[in-house]
Short mmCIF file of C-alpha atoms in Angstrom, two decimals:
data_model
loop_
_atom_site.label_atom_id
_atom_site.label_comp_id
_atom_site.label_asym_id
_atom_site.label_seq_id
_atom_site.Cartn_x
_atom_site.Cartn_y
_atom_site.Cartn_z
CA UNK B 1 8.18 -0.43 24.48
CA UNK B 2 6.97 -2.94 21.84
CA UNK B 3 5.38 -1.35 18.75
CA UNK B 4 3.52 -4.65 18.30
CA UNK B 5 2.03 -6.50 21.08
CA UNK B 6 1.19 -10.18 20.68
CA UNK B 7 -0.87 -12.23 22.85
CA UNK B 8 -0.85 -14.68 24.50
CA UNK B 9 2.80 -15.29 25.13
CA UNK B 10 2.43 -18.92 25.57
CA UNK B 11 -0.20 -21.41 24.59
CA UNK B 12 -0.37 -25.11 25.31
CA UNK B 13 -3.26 -26.91 23.96
CA UNK B 14 -4.50 -30.54 23.04
CA UNK B 15 -4.44 -31.66 19.35
CA UNK B 16 -7.81 -30.95 17.62
CA UNK B 17 -8.41 -27.72 19.55
CA UNK B 18 -8.75 -24.32 18.00
CA UNK B 19 -6.75 -21.18 19.01
CA UNK B 20 -6.41 -17.36 18.12
CA UNK B 21 -3.19 -15.56 18.29
CA UNK B 22 -3.43 -11.60 18.39
CA UNK B 23 -1.26 -8.92 17.31
CA UNK B 24 -2.15 -5.32 18.22
CA UNK B 25 -0.56 -1.89 17.94
CA UNK B 26 -1.58 1.87 18.23
CA UNK B 27 0.24 2.53 14.91
CA UNK B 28 -0.93 2.00 11.39
CA UNK B 29 1.07 -0.48 9.30
CA UNK B 30 1.35 -0.56 5.59
CA UNK B 31 1.44 -4.40 5.80
CA UNK B 32 1.34 -7.17 8.30
CA UNK B 33 3.12 -10.44 8.10
CA UNK B 34 2.99 -13.64 10.05
CA UNK B 35 6.00 -15.74 10.36
CA UNK B 36 6.48 -19.29 12.08
CA UNK B 37 9.93 -20.33 13.56
CA UNK B 38 11.00 -23.66 14.65
CA UNK B 39 14.05 -24.08 17.17
CA UNK B 40 17.49 -23.59 15.52
CA UNK B 41 16.00 -22.17 12.31
CA UNK B 42 15.17 -18.63 11.12
CA UNK B 43 11.43 -17.42 10.68
CA UNK B 44 9.63 -18.61 7.77
CA UNK B 45 6.70 -16.33 6.04
CA UNK B 46 3.43 -17.70 6.31
CA UNK B 47 1.15 -14.92 4.81
CA UNK B 48 1.22 -11.08 4.12
CA UNK B 49 -1.69 -8.88 4.40
CA UNK B 50 -1.88 -5.56 2.99
CA UNK B 51 -5.59 -4.33 3.02
CA UNK B 52 -7.54 -3.24 6.03
CA UNK B 53 -10.12 -6.07 6.65
CA UNK B 54 -8.33 -8.43 4.49
CA UNK B 55 -8.77 -12.20 5.33
CA UNK B 56 -6.58 -14.86 3.95
CA UNK B 57 -6.73 -18.63 4.46
CA UNK B 58 -3.92 -21.02 4.31
CA UNK B 59 -5.28 -24.67 4.97
CA UNK B 60 -6.50 -24.66 8.62
CA UNK B 61 -4.90 -21.05 9.35
CA UNK B 62 -6.96 -17.85 8.95
CA UNK B 63 -5.28 -14.69 8.95
CA UNK B 64 -7.17 -11.20 9.37
CA UNK B 65 -6.01 -7.62 9.03
CA UNK B 66 -7.97 -5.22 11.07
CA UNK B 67 -10.02 -2.52 9.18
CA UNK B 68 -7.89 0.21 10.68
CA UNK B 69 -4.55 -1.68 9.83
CA UNK B 70 -3.58 -1.61 13.47
CA UNK B 71 -4.10 -5.23 14.51
CA UNK B 72 -4.19 -8.64 13.14
CA UNK B 73 -5.23 -12.26 14.16
CA UNK B 74 -4.12 -15.62 13.48
CA UNK B 75 -6.74 -18.51 13.89
CA UNK B 76 -5.77 -22.22 13.63
CA UNK B 77 -8.54 -24.67 13.33
CA UNK B 78 -8.00 -28.30 14.70
CA UNK B 79 -4.40 -27.93 15.73
CA UNK B 80 -1.80 -30.51 15.16
CA UNK B 81 1.57 -31.29 16.79
CA UNK B 82 2.99 -30.21 13.63
CA UNK B 83 1.79 -26.50 14.32
CA UNK B 84 4.20 -26.21 17.46
CA UNK B 85 6.50 -23.37 17.11
CA UNK B 86 6.86 -19.67 17.57
CA UNK B 87 4.51 -17.40 15.58
CA UNK B 88 5.56 -13.80 14.97
CA UNK B 89 3.61 -10.95 13.64
CA UNK B 90 5.61 -8.29 11.77
CA UNK B 91 4.58 -4.87 10.50
CA UNK B 92 5.72 -2.81 7.86
CA UNK B 93 6.68 0.64 9.28
CA UNK B 94 8.35 2.95 6.85
CA UNK B 95 11.56 1.04 5.71
CA UNK B 96 11.63 -1.23 8.58
CA UNK B 97 9.86 -4.44 9.59
CA UNK B 98 8.80 -4.27 13.23
CA UNK B 99 8.21 -7.70 15.11
CA UNK B 100 6.05 -8.73 17.95
CA UNK B 101 7.66 -10.67 20.59
CA UNK B 102 5.98 -13.88 19.54
CA UNK B 103 3.64 -16.59 20.81
CA UNK B 104 5.22 -19.86 21.63
CA UNK B 105 2.35 -22.44 20.58
CA UNK B 106 2.69 -26.01 21.85
CA UNK B 107 0.30 -28.64 20.62
CA UNK B 108 0.19 -31.96 22.63
CA UNK B 109 -1.05 -35.15 21.05
CA UNK Y 1 19.09 -23.62 -3.69
CA UNK Y 2 17.84 -20.20 -2.96
CA UNK Y 3 19.24 -19.27 0.34
CA UNK Y 4 20.61 -16.88 3.01
CA UNK Y 5 23.97 -18.26 4.85
CA UNK Y 6 25.42 -17.14 7.94
CA UNK Y 7 28.76 -17.97 9.37
CA UNK Y 8 29.66 -18.92 12.18
CA UNK Y 9 26.52 -20.62 13.44
CA UNK Y 10 27.82 -20.55 16.84
CA UNK Y 11 30.38 -18.20 18.56
CA UNK Y 12 31.88 -17.77 21.94
CA UNK Y 13 34.06 -15.06 22.70
CA UNK Y 14 35.37 -12.47 25.18
CA UNK Y 15 34.68 -8.81 25.95
CA UNK Y 16 36.36 -6.32 23.55
CA UNK Y 17 37.58 -8.95 20.89
CA UNK Y 18 36.52 -7.64 17.43
CA UNK Y 19 34.38 -10.09 15.53
CA UNK Y 20 32.41 -10.41 12.23
CA UNK Y 21 29.50 -12.47 11.45
CA UNK Y 22 29.05 -12.87 7.53
CA UNK Y 23 25.97 -12.95 5.71
CA UNK Y 24 25.52 -14.01 2.12
CA UNK Y 25 22.51 -14.38 -0.26
CA UNK Y 26 22.19 -15.90 -3.71
CA UNK Y 27 18.90 -14.42 -4.68
CA UNK Y 28 20.06 -11.19 -6.12
CA UNK Y 29 18.08 -9.34 -3.33
CA UNK Y 30 18.19 -5.73 -2.97
CA UNK Y 31 17.37 -5.38 0.84
CA UNK Y 32 19.30 -6.99 3.53
CA UNK Y 33 19.10 -6.54 7.25
CA UNK Y 34 20.42 -7.88 10.49
CA UNK Y 35 18.17 -8.62 13.54
CA UNK Y 36 18.79 -9.72 17.12
CA UNK Y 37 16.63 -12.07 18.85
CA UNK Y 38 16.23 -12.11 22.62
CA UNK Y 39 13.54 -13.83 24.95
CA UNK Y 40 10.50 -11.95 25.42
CA UNK Y 41 11.55 -9.11 22.95
CA UNK Y 42 11.06 -10.79 19.64
CA UNK Y 43 13.26 -9.73 16.64
CA UNK Y 44 14.77 -6.18 16.79
CA UNK Y 45 16.35 -4.75 13.68
CA UNK Y 46 20.01 -3.70 14.15
CA UNK Y 47 20.74 -2.37 10.64
CA UNK Y 48 19.30 -2.48 7.18
CA UNK Y 49 20.66 -1.98 3.67
CA UNK Y 50 18.33 -1.01 0.53
CA UNK Y 51 21.11 -1.65 -1.87
CA UNK Y 52 24.78 -1.66 -2.28
CA UNK Y 53 26.66 1.07 -0.44
CA UNK Y 54 23.12 2.06 1.10
CA UNK Y 55 22.77 1.23 4.87
CA UNK Y 56 20.88 2.81 7.69
CA UNK Y 57 20.24 1.92 11.42
CA UNK Y 58 17.46 0.07 12.71
CA UNK Y 59 16.27 0.08 16.20
CA UNK Y 60 19.12 -1.24 18.13
CA UNK Y 61 22.35 -0.16 16.08
CA UNK Y 62 24.51 0.81 19.10
CA UNK Y 63 27.77 -1.38 19.27
CA UNK Y 64 27.45 -2.53 15.73
CA UNK Y 65 28.55 -1.88 12.15
CA UNK Y 66 27.67 -3.04 8.81
CA UNK Y 67 29.04 -2.76 5.28
CA UNK Y 68 27.47 -3.51 1.89
CA UNK Y 69 30.19 -3.43 -0.68
CA UNK Y 70 28.70 -6.21 -2.92
CA UNK Y 71 24.81 -7.19 -3.42
CA UNK Y 72 25.16 -10.60 -1.92
CA UNK Y 73 27.29 -9.83 1.27
CA UNK Y 74 26.14 -7.96 4.27
CA UNK Y 75 28.48 -8.51 7.23
CA UNK Y 76 27.79 -7.47 10.68
CA UNK Y 77 30.76 -6.25 12.79
CA UNK Y 78 31.00 -6.15 16.40
CA UNK Y 79 34.31 -3.97 16.92
CA UNK Y 80 34.30 -4.18 20.80
CA UNK Y 81 31.66 -6.88 21.84
CA UNK Y 82 30.04 -6.82 25.47
CA UNK Y 83 28.23 -9.30 27.30
CA UNK Y 84 24.89 -7.39 26.58
CA UNK Y 85 25.49 -8.31 22.78
CA UNK Y 86 24.94 -12.03 23.69
CA UNK Y 87 22.09 -13.05 21.55
CA UNK Y 88 20.76 -15.12 18.52
CA UNK Y 89 21.49 -13.05 15.49
CA UNK Y 90 19.69 -13.39 11.95
CA UNK Y 91 20.48 -11.99 8.62
CA UNK Y 92 17.58 -11.50 6.39
CA UNK Y 93 17.04 -10.40 2.73
CA UNK Y 94 14.19 -9.46 0.39
CA UNK Y 95 13.76 -8.59 -3.17
CA UNK Y 96 13.25 -5.13 -2.71
CA UNK Y 97 12.64 -2.60 0.11
CA UNK Y 98 8.95 -3.19 0.41
CA UNK Y 99 7.95 -4.42 3.76
CA UNK Y 100 5.11 -6.39 2.00
CA UNK Y 101 8.03 -8.58 0.52
CA UNK Y 102 9.00 -11.91 1.97
CA UNK Y 103 11.99 -11.78 4.13
CA UNK Y 104 14.22 -14.69 3.81
CA UNK Y 105 15.94 -15.48 7.09
CA UNK Y 106 19.41 -17.22 7.51
CA UNK Y 107 19.67 -19.96 10.12
CA UNK Y 108 20.91 -17.77 12.81
CA UNK Y 109 24.20 -17.22 14.77
CA UNK Y 110 24.28 -17.80 18.50
CA UNK Y 111 26.83 -15.34 19.91
CA UNK Y 112 27.96 -15.62 23.53
CA UNK Y 113 30.22 -12.80 24.80
CA UNK Y 114 32.09 -13.63 28.21
#
């Protein structure tokens, strides 16, 4: 059983569209991170959120941590082909980092 | 250049033949860990190390061993590989053991066990 459930699993959209990826759990996490992974490479950190209700923006990407620190979302505005990749959320749980299964995003031009 | 390196990048082996995947980081990080990535399951932690000579099991440790004799190196050992260990393996490091720290990942090792 995944401690962190990500949805959707796959997302294929046109350039310029907006999208939201969700990361949900019944557990409380001390922190929540979002990573992006491209084929043949390791994941690269996009953002870390640590406070319930926290919102962080990174250019066209907006990240939110739920008030109860059990869920998070990643919103991309005006997606571009360069946003294509695997997006992973990861929650801090004791001395471990627990990953969701990931969302494969494909942005078509 | 600050980085995590893994070797080999690709490995095809047979059941039962012992192998070691090396991992090295040049950032003086205290925390290192190993993950396996399988389709639909995301990244699952195999083992982690908070510092030299300190290692602990992750979520899927069966069939794997690790050691941390030096701060920079964290090899993953498969004493008797089996086909269900066919996977993509990642080593990662972070400055300390806080899960809010940035995890720096290596490029991955694709292992096939026949």
